[in-house]
Amino acid sequence: MRRFDRNKTATNLVHSINPTMLIITLLCSFVVLVVGQENYLWRKDYMLDFSYDTDANNGPRDWESVDTDNSEYEQFTSIQWHLIFDLELEGNVCESELRPSPIALDINDNECPDEHDIRTRRITSRDCKKDDITFEITPHALRAYYPYHDLDCYRPTIMMDGSDSPFLLVWMELHARSEHVVDGKRYDAELQMVHMGTRNSNDEMATVSVLIDASADRDHPEFQFLLDQWQSVADAEEDRCEKRRANRKLRENVRKGAIINSIRKKKTASKQNSKDILDSDNASQFHRRDQYCNPNRQSECGPRRRMFPYSLWPSIWYFRYSGGLTTPPCSSIVNWRIIDAPMLISRKQFRQLAKLQASYRNDECDPEPVLTPQGENFRPLQEGNSNRQPVSHCTSQHFDESLYLPGNQ
């Protein structure tokens, strides 16, 4: 297992926090490490009681009544992570009109306030690979989680204008249809890359969204990789539930005495089959300071390719606005960047996406009716707050230079 450079990490920490807090942090880190590697897992409490069905009692119109005390976002305010993440959660604010999301995005003449584009760091041999991503099918969305720490690989990060600290990618999730609408058009889906702020931005999030248009003549190869991983999860769940159903049917038949005669005739085979079915059923730190472009070290400012998943971006230009979470608790803590060109996928891929979205099963192998009757999981558009949520369209015209090669723009 590869380890981080402890001396380099300690040096960075000394410059960013005072000695007292450093001691507290090291003690907390020691406690976490001795508990064991199995504790390095994101807490995924995605079972909040809300639905996307507008006719449901817990649908979007009633999200302000959802109990969000155990929201998964609470983990980013917990004591062991306090010096990294400190999201400003204020309970359920789904009825707030301060910075709601999603909102309609329109082409306008608003000046882009950013001094530079969304910057990804240089690709290194220690970056997390596709095999390091954990794929899950949740009741509300398809998700792909990056590792909990940087001990084995460095997670993707971005730098955005207005912050000198990186935003750390924690997961990706799919929504169909798209949550954001551009010039009145709602796209077939939206892939959201959810980042947590660090250091001086540790009370905020940044989400980079890729709109998806399912009108291509051919499959999108990198997007197909995501679909294949979620398909493997769905297939494994189907196998689990099939074995569970077979085992349940077997127990029911035994109780009813329906197979007593066949047990006598095929005693050996039946025992072995029962054993096979029963056995198979029972079996069932601180983020380092990445270098993006230091004016004092020009070698770091040259052109670069974008690492996965940023390689999925069809463009590096974007719409920007300040908004909130699009699920309860709807906290107003998200810096949104919506890539201005859609990713093109095939209709076949979209059908697979839609089927996967509806494939969630709970421990009892029952579906959770939280999507719309059409199988969709997007929050309806919110009325934007023009005073606090000006929308800007940032393009090549607003920047003198870019870190990306022309083919990666």
Coordinates of C-alpha atoms in Angstrom, one line a residue:
M1 CA 0.0 0.0 0.0
R2 CA 1.4 3.4 -0.9
R3 CA 1.7 6.0 1.8
F4 CA 1.7 9.8 1.7
D5 CA 4.8 11.8 2.5
R6 CA 4.3 12.4 6.2
N7 CA 7.1 15.0 6.4
K8 CA 5.6 17.0 3.5
T9 CA 2.1 16.7 4.9
A10 CA 3.2 17.8 8.4
T11 CA 5.0 20.8 6.9
N12 CA 1.9 21.9 5.0
L13 CA -0.2 21.6 8.1
V14 CA 2.1 23.7 10.2
H15 CA 1.7 26.5 7.7
S16 CA -2.1 26.3 7.7
I17 CA -3.1 25.8 11.3
N18 CA -1.8 26.8 14.7
P19 CA 0.2 24.4 16.9
T20 CA -2.7 23.7 19.3
M21 CA -5.0 22.7 16.5
L22 CA -2.2 20.6 14.9
I23 CA -1.9 18.5 18.1
I24 CA -5.6 18.0 18.3
T25 CA -5.7 17.0 14.6
L26 CA -2.8 14.5 15.0
L27 CA -4.5 12.9 18.0
C28 CA -7.8 12.6 16.1
S29 CA -5.9 11.1 13.1
F30 CA -4.2 8.6 15.4
V31 CA -7.6 7.5 16.9
V32 CA -9.0 7.1 13.4
L33 CA -6.0 5.1 12.2
V34 CA -5.9 2.6 15.1
V35 CA -9.6 1.9 14.6
G36 CA -8.8 0.2 11.3
Q37 CA -9.0 0.6 7.6
E38 CA -12.6 -0.6 7.5
N39 CA -13.7 2.7 9.0
Y40 CA -12.5 4.6 6.0
L41 CA -15.9 4.8 4.4
W42 CA -18.1 7.7 3.5
R43 CA -21.3 7.7 5.5
K44 CA -24.0 7.2 3.0
D45 CA -27.3 8.0 4.7
Y46 CA -29.2 8.4 1.5
M47 CA -32.4 7.1 3.1
L48 CA -33.9 10.4 4.0
D49 CA -37.6 10.3 3.7
F50 CA -38.2 12.3 0.5
S51 CA -39.5 11.6 -2.9
Y52 CA -39.3 13.2 -6.4
D53 CA -42.9 12.4 -7.1
T54 CA -44.8 15.7 -7.0
D55 CA -48.0 13.9 -5.9
A56 CA -46.4 12.2 -2.9
N57 CA -46.8 13.5 0.6
N58 CA -43.0 13.8 0.9
G59 CA -42.6 15.2 -2.7
P60 CA -40.7 18.3 -3.7
R61 CA -43.5 20.7 -2.6
D62 CA -43.2 19.2 1.0
W63 CA -39.4 18.9 1.3
E64 CA -39.3 21.5 3.9
S65 CA -41.0 19.0 6.2
V66 CA -38.3 16.3 5.7
D67 CA -36.3 15.4 8.8
T68 CA -32.7 16.1 7.8
D69 CA -30.9 15.6 11.2
N70 CA -29.2 12.4 9.9
S71 CA -28.3 13.8 6.5
E72 CA -25.1 12.4 5.0
Y73 CA -23.8 16.0 4.7
E74 CA -23.6 16.1 8.5
Q75 CA -20.4 14.0 8.3
F76 CA -18.7 17.0 6.7
T77 CA -19.2 19.0 10.0
S78 CA -18.2 16.2 12.4
I79 CA -15.3 16.7 14.8
Q80 CA -12.8 14.5 13.2
W81 CA -13.1 16.4 10.0
H82 CA -13.6 19.8 11.5
L83 CA -10.3 21.2 10.2
I84 CA -10.9 19.9 6.7
F85 CA -14.7 20.3 6.1
D86 CA -16.9 22.6 8.1
L87 CA -20.1 22.9 6.0
E88 CA -22.5 25.5 7.2
L89 CA -25.7 23.5 7.5
E90 CA -28.7 25.3 9.0
G91 CA -31.2 22.5 9.2
N92 CA -33.8 22.1 6.5
V93 CA -34.0 25.2 4.3
C94 CA -35.9 23.8 1.3
E95 CA -38.4 26.6 1.4
S96 CA -35.8 29.3 1.5
E97 CA -35.6 31.7 -1.4
L98 CA -32.1 32.9 -0.6
R99 CA -30.0 30.7 -3.0
P100 CA -32.3 27.9 -4.3
S101 CA -31.2 25.3 -6.9
P102 CA -31.8 24.3 -9.6
I103 CA -32.6 27.4 -11.6
A104 CA -33.0 28.3 -15.3
L105 CA -29.8 29.3 -17.0
D106 CA -30.2 31.8 -19.9
I107 CA -27.6 33.1 -22.3
N108 CA -27.1 36.7 -21.2
D109 CA -24.7 39.6 -21.3
N110 CA -23.6 39.4 -17.6
E111 CA -19.9 39.8 -17.2
C112 CA -18.1 36.7 -16.0
P113 CA -16.5 37.6 -12.7
D114 CA -13.9 34.8 -12.7
E115 CA -10.3 35.6 -13.4
H116 CA -9.5 32.1 -14.5
D117 CA -11.3 28.9 -15.7
I118 CA -11.9 25.7 -13.7
R119 CA -8.4 24.4 -13.1
T120 CA -7.5 20.8 -12.7
R121 CA -4.0 19.8 -11.5
R122 CA -1.5 17.9 -13.5
I123 CA -1.9 14.2 -13.9
T124 CA 0.5 12.1 -11.8
S125 CA 1.1 8.4 -11.4
R126 CA -0.4 8.4 -7.9
D127 CA -3.8 9.8 -8.9
C128 CA -6.8 7.6 -8.2
K129 CA -7.7 5.4 -11.1
K130 CA -11.1 4.2 -12.3
D131 CA -10.7 1.0 -10.3
D132 CA -10.5 3.1 -7.1
I133 CA -14.1 4.3 -7.6
T134 CA -17.0 2.6 -5.7
F135 CA -20.3 2.4 -7.6
E136 CA -23.6 2.3 -5.9
I137 CA -27.3 2.4 -6.8
T138 CA -29.2 4.4 -4.2
P139 CA -32.9 5.0 -4.0
H140 CA -32.5 8.6 -5.3
A141 CA -29.6 8.4 -7.7
L142 CA -26.8 6.4 -9.3
R143 CA -23.6 7.3 -7.4
A144 CA -19.9 6.8 -7.8
Y145 CA -17.8 7.5 -4.7
Y146 CA -14.1 8.3 -4.6
P147 CA -12.0 7.0 -1.7
Y148 CA -12.3 8.4 1.8
H149 CA -8.7 9.4 2.0
D150 CA -5.5 10.0 0.0
L151 CA -3.4 7.2 1.5
D152 CA -3.6 4.9 -1.5
C153 CA -4.2 7.5 -4.3
Y154 CA -4.7 11.2 -4.8
R155 CA -8.3 12.1 -5.4
P156 CA -9.3 14.6 -8.1
T157 CA -9.4 18.2 -7.2
I158 CA -10.2 21.5 -8.9
M159 CA -9.4 25.1 -8.2
M160 CA -12.0 27.8 -8.8
D161 CA -11.7 31.5 -9.0
G162 CA -12.1 33.2 -5.6
S163 CA -10.4 30.5 -3.6
D164 CA -6.8 29.6 -3.1
S165 CA -7.7 26.1 -1.7
P166 CA -8.7 23.1 -3.7
F167 CA -12.2 21.6 -3.9
L168 CA -12.1 17.8 -3.4
L169 CA -14.2 15.4 -5.5
V170 CA -16.1 13.1 -3.2
W171 CA -18.8 11.6 -5.5
M172 CA -20.6 11.8 -8.8
E173 CA -24.3 11.3 -9.2
L174 CA -26.8 11.1 -12.1
H175 CA -30.1 12.8 -12.5
A176 CA -32.6 12.2 -15.3
R177 CA -33.9 14.3 -16.7
S178 CA -31.5 17.2 -16.1
E179 CA -32.1 19.5 -13.1
H180 CA -30.8 22.6 -14.8
V181 CA -32.4 24.1 -17.9
V182 CA -30.5 26.1 -20.5
D183 CA -32.4 28.6 -22.6
G184 CA -35.6 26.7 -21.9
K185 CA -34.2 23.3 -22.8
R186 CA -34.2 20.5 -20.2
Y187 CA -31.7 17.8 -21.2
D188 CA -32.0 14.1 -21.0
A189 CA -29.8 13.8 -17.9
E190 CA -27.2 15.6 -15.8
L191 CA -24.0 14.2 -14.3
Q192 CA -23.1 16.1 -11.1
M193 CA -19.5 16.0 -9.8
V194 CA -19.8 16.9 -6.1
H195 CA -16.8 18.6 -4.5
M196 CA -16.1 19.7 -0.9
G197 CA -14.1 22.8 -0.2
T198 CA -10.9 22.7 1.9
R199 CA -9.1 25.1 4.1
N200 CA -10.4 28.7 3.6
S201 CA -13.3 27.2 1.5
N202 CA -14.2 24.4 3.9
D203 CA -17.7 25.7 4.6
E204 CA -18.7 25.5 0.9
M205 CA -19.2 23.0 -1.9
A206 CA -18.6 23.1 -5.6
T207 CA -20.6 21.0 -8.1
V208 CA -19.6 20.8 -11.7
S209 CA -22.5 19.5 -13.8
V210 CA -22.3 17.9 -17.3
L211 CA -25.6 18.1 -19.2
I212 CA -26.4 15.0 -21.2
D213 CA -28.0 14.8 -24.6
A214 CA -29.1 11.3 -25.7
S215 CA -29.1 12.0 -29.5
A216 CA -25.8 10.6 -30.6
D217 CA -25.5 7.9 -33.3
R218 CA -22.9 6.1 -31.3
D219 CA -22.1 5.3 -27.7
H220 CA -19.9 7.5 -25.6
P221 CA -17.1 5.2 -24.5
E222 CA -16.1 6.9 -21.2
F223 CA -19.8 7.2 -20.1
Q224 CA -20.3 3.6 -21.0
F225 CA -17.6 2.7 -18.5
L226 CA -19.8 4.4 -15.8
L227 CA -22.9 2.5 -17.0
D228 CA -21.0 -0.8 -17.0
Q229 CA -20.0 -0.4 -13.4
W230 CA -23.5 0.4 -12.3
Q231 CA -24.7 -2.5 -14.4
S232 CA -22.4 -4.8 -12.5
V233 CA -23.9 -3.6 -9.2
A234 CA -27.5 -4.1 -10.5
D235 CA -26.7 -7.6 -11.7
A236 CA -25.2 -8.5 -8.4
E237 CA -28.3 -7.2 -6.6
E238 CA -30.5 -9.2 -9.0
D239 CA -28.6 -12.3 -8.2
R240 CA -28.9 -11.7 -4.5
C241 CA -32.7 -11.1 -4.8
E242 CA -33.1 -14.2 -7.1
K243 CA -31.4 -16.4 -4.5
R244 CA -33.5 -14.8 -1.8
R245 CA -36.7 -15.4 -3.7
A246 CA -35.7 -19.0 -4.4
N247 CA -34.8 -19.6 -0.8
R248 CA -38.1 -18.1 0.3
K249 CA -40.1 -20.2 -2.1
L250 CA -38.3 -23.3 -0.9
R251 CA -39.1 -22.6 2.7
E252 CA -42.8 -22.0 1.8
N253 CA -43.0 -25.2 -0.2
V254 CA -41.5 -27.2 2.7
R255 CA -44.0 -25.7 5.2
K256 CA -46.9 -26.6 2.9
G257 CA -45.7 -30.1 2.3
A258 CA -45.8 -29.6 -1.4
I259 CA -42.5 -31.2 -2.1
I260 CA -42.5 -34.0 0.4
N261 CA -42.9 -36.7 -2.2
S262 CA -40.2 -35.3 -4.4
I263 CA -37.9 -35.1 -1.4
R264 CA -38.4 -38.8 -0.9
K265 CA -37.8 -39.7 -4.5
K266 CA -34.8 -37.4 -5.0
K267 CA -33.5 -37.2 -1.5
T268 CA -29.9 -36.8 -2.3
A269 CA -30.4 -34.3 -5.1
S270 CA -32.9 -32.2 -3.1
K271 CA -30.6 -32.0 -0.1
Q272 CA -27.7 -30.9 -2.2
N273 CA -29.9 -28.3 -4.1
S274 CA -31.3 -27.0 -0.8
K275 CA -27.8 -26.7 0.7
D276 CA -26.5 -24.8 -2.3
I277 CA -29.4 -22.3 -2.2
L278 CA -29.2 -21.8 1.5
D279 CA -25.4 -21.5 1.5
S280 CA -25.4 -18.9 -1.3
D281 CA -28.1 -16.9 0.4
N282 CA -26.2 -16.8 3.7
A283 CA -23.0 -15.7 2.0
S284 CA -24.7 -12.9 0.6
Q285 CA -6.3 13.8 6.4
F286 CA -6.0 16.5 5.3
H287 CA -5.9 16.9 1.5
R288 CA -2.5 17.8 0.3
R289 CA -2.0 21.2 -1.3
D290 CA -2.0 20.5 -5.0
Q291 CA -0.1 22.7 -7.4
Y292 CA -2.4 24.1 -10.2
C293 CA -0.4 27.1 -11.5
N294 CA 2.0 28.9 -9.2
P295 CA 3.3 32.0 -11.0
N296 CA 6.6 31.5 -9.2
R297 CA 7.0 28.0 -10.6
Q298 CA 6.3 28.4 -14.3
S299 CA 6.9 24.8 -15.1
E300 CA 3.6 24.0 -13.4
C301 CA 1.6 26.5 -15.6
G302 CA 2.0 24.7 -18.9
P303 CA -0.8 23.0 -20.9
R304 CA -2.3 19.8 -19.5
R305 CA -4.8 17.1 -20.2
R306 CA -7.8 16.6 -17.9
M307 CA -7.8 13.6 -15.7
F308 CA -10.9 11.3 -15.4
P309 CA -13.7 12.2 -14.7
Y310 CA -12.9 15.8 -15.8
S311 CA -12.2 14.3 -19.2
L312 CA -15.9 13.8 -19.5
W313 CA -16.4 17.6 -19.8
P314 CA -17.4 18.4 -23.5
S315 CA -16.0 21.9 -22.9
I316 CA -14.1 23.9 -20.3
W317 CA -16.5 26.9 -20.5
Y318 CA -19.5 27.1 -18.2
F319 CA -22.4 28.8 -16.6
R320 CA -21.8 29.9 -13.0
Y321 CA -24.0 30.9 -10.1
S322 CA -24.3 30.6 -6.3
G323 CA -26.9 28.1 -5.2
G324 CA -27.8 25.2 -2.9
L325 CA -28.2 21.5 -2.7
T326 CA -31.0 20.1 -4.9
T327 CA -32.0 17.6 -2.3
P328 CA -32.9 18.0 1.4
P329 CA -31.6 19.9 3.4
C330 CA -31.2 22.2 0.4
S331 CA -28.4 24.2 2.1
S332 CA -27.3 27.3 0.4
I333 CA -23.6 26.3 0.2
V334 CA -23.0 25.2 -3.4
N335 CA -20.9 27.0 -6.1
W336 CA -22.4 25.7 -9.3
R337 CA -20.5 25.4 -12.5
I338 CA -22.6 23.9 -15.4
I339 CA -20.5 23.0 -18.5
D340 CA -22.1 24.9 -21.4
A341 CA -21.9 22.1 -24.0
P342 CA -23.8 18.8 -23.5
M343 CA -22.2 15.4 -23.5
L344 CA -23.6 13.3 -26.3
I345 CA -24.6 9.7 -25.6
S346 CA -26.7 7.2 -27.6
R347 CA -30.4 6.4 -27.0
K348 CA -29.3 2.9 -26.1
Q349 CA -27.1 4.2 -23.3
F350 CA -30.0 6.4 -22.1
R351 CA -32.3 3.4 -22.0
Q352 CA -29.7 1.6 -19.9
L353 CA -29.4 4.6 -17.6
A354 CA -33.1 4.8 -17.1
K355 CA -33.4 1.1 -16.3
L356 CA -30.5 1.3 -13.9
Q357 CA -32.0 4.3 -12.1
A358 CA -35.1 2.2 -11.3
S359 CA -33.2 -0.9 -10.3
Y360 CA -32.6 -0.1 -6.6
R361 CA -33.8 -2.8 -4.1
N362 CA -33.7 -2.6 -0.3
D363 CA -32.5 -5.4 2.0
E364 CA -35.8 -7.1 1.5
C365 CA -35.4 -6.9 -2.3
D366 CA -38.3 -4.4 -2.5
P367 CA -38.2 -1.2 -4.6
E368 CA -38.3 2.2 -3.0
P369 CA -41.0 4.4 -4.7
V370 CA -39.1 7.7 -4.5
L371 CA -38.8 8.5 -8.2
T372 CA -41.5 10.0 -10.4
P373 CA -43.9 7.7 -12.1
Q374 CA -41.7 8.2 -15.2
G375 CA -38.6 7.1 -13.3
E376 CA -37.1 10.6 -13.0
N377 CA -35.2 12.2 -10.2
F378 CA -34.8 15.9 -10.7
R379 CA -36.0 18.7 -8.5
P380 CA -38.4 21.1 -10.2
L381 CA -36.9 24.5 -11.2
Q382 CA -36.8 27.1 -8.4
E383 CA -37.4 30.8 -8.8
G384 CA -33.9 32.3 -8.9
N385 CA -33.0 35.2 -6.6
S386 CA -31.7 37.8 -9.0
N387 CA -30.0 39.8 -6.3
R388 CA -28.0 36.9 -4.9
Q389 CA -27.9 34.5 -7.9
P390 CA -26.7 36.4 -11.0
V391 CA -26.0 33.8 -13.7
S392 CA -22.9 34.3 -15.8
H393 CA -21.7 32.5 -18.9
C394 CA -17.9 32.2 -18.9
T395 CA -16.3 31.5 -22.2
S396 CA -13.0 31.9 -24.0
Q397 CA -13.8 35.6 -24.5
H398 CA -13.4 36.2 -20.8
F399 CA -10.0 34.7 -20.3
D400 CA -6.6 35.7 -21.8
E401 CA -5.2 32.2 -21.5
S402 CA -6.1 28.6 -20.5
L403 CA -4.1 25.7 -19.0
Y404 CA -5.7 23.3 -21.4
L405 CA -4.6 22.4 -24.9
P406 CA -7.0 23.4 -27.7
G407 CA -8.1 19.8 -28.1
N408 CA -9.1 19.7 -24.4
Q409 CA -11.2 22.9 -24.5

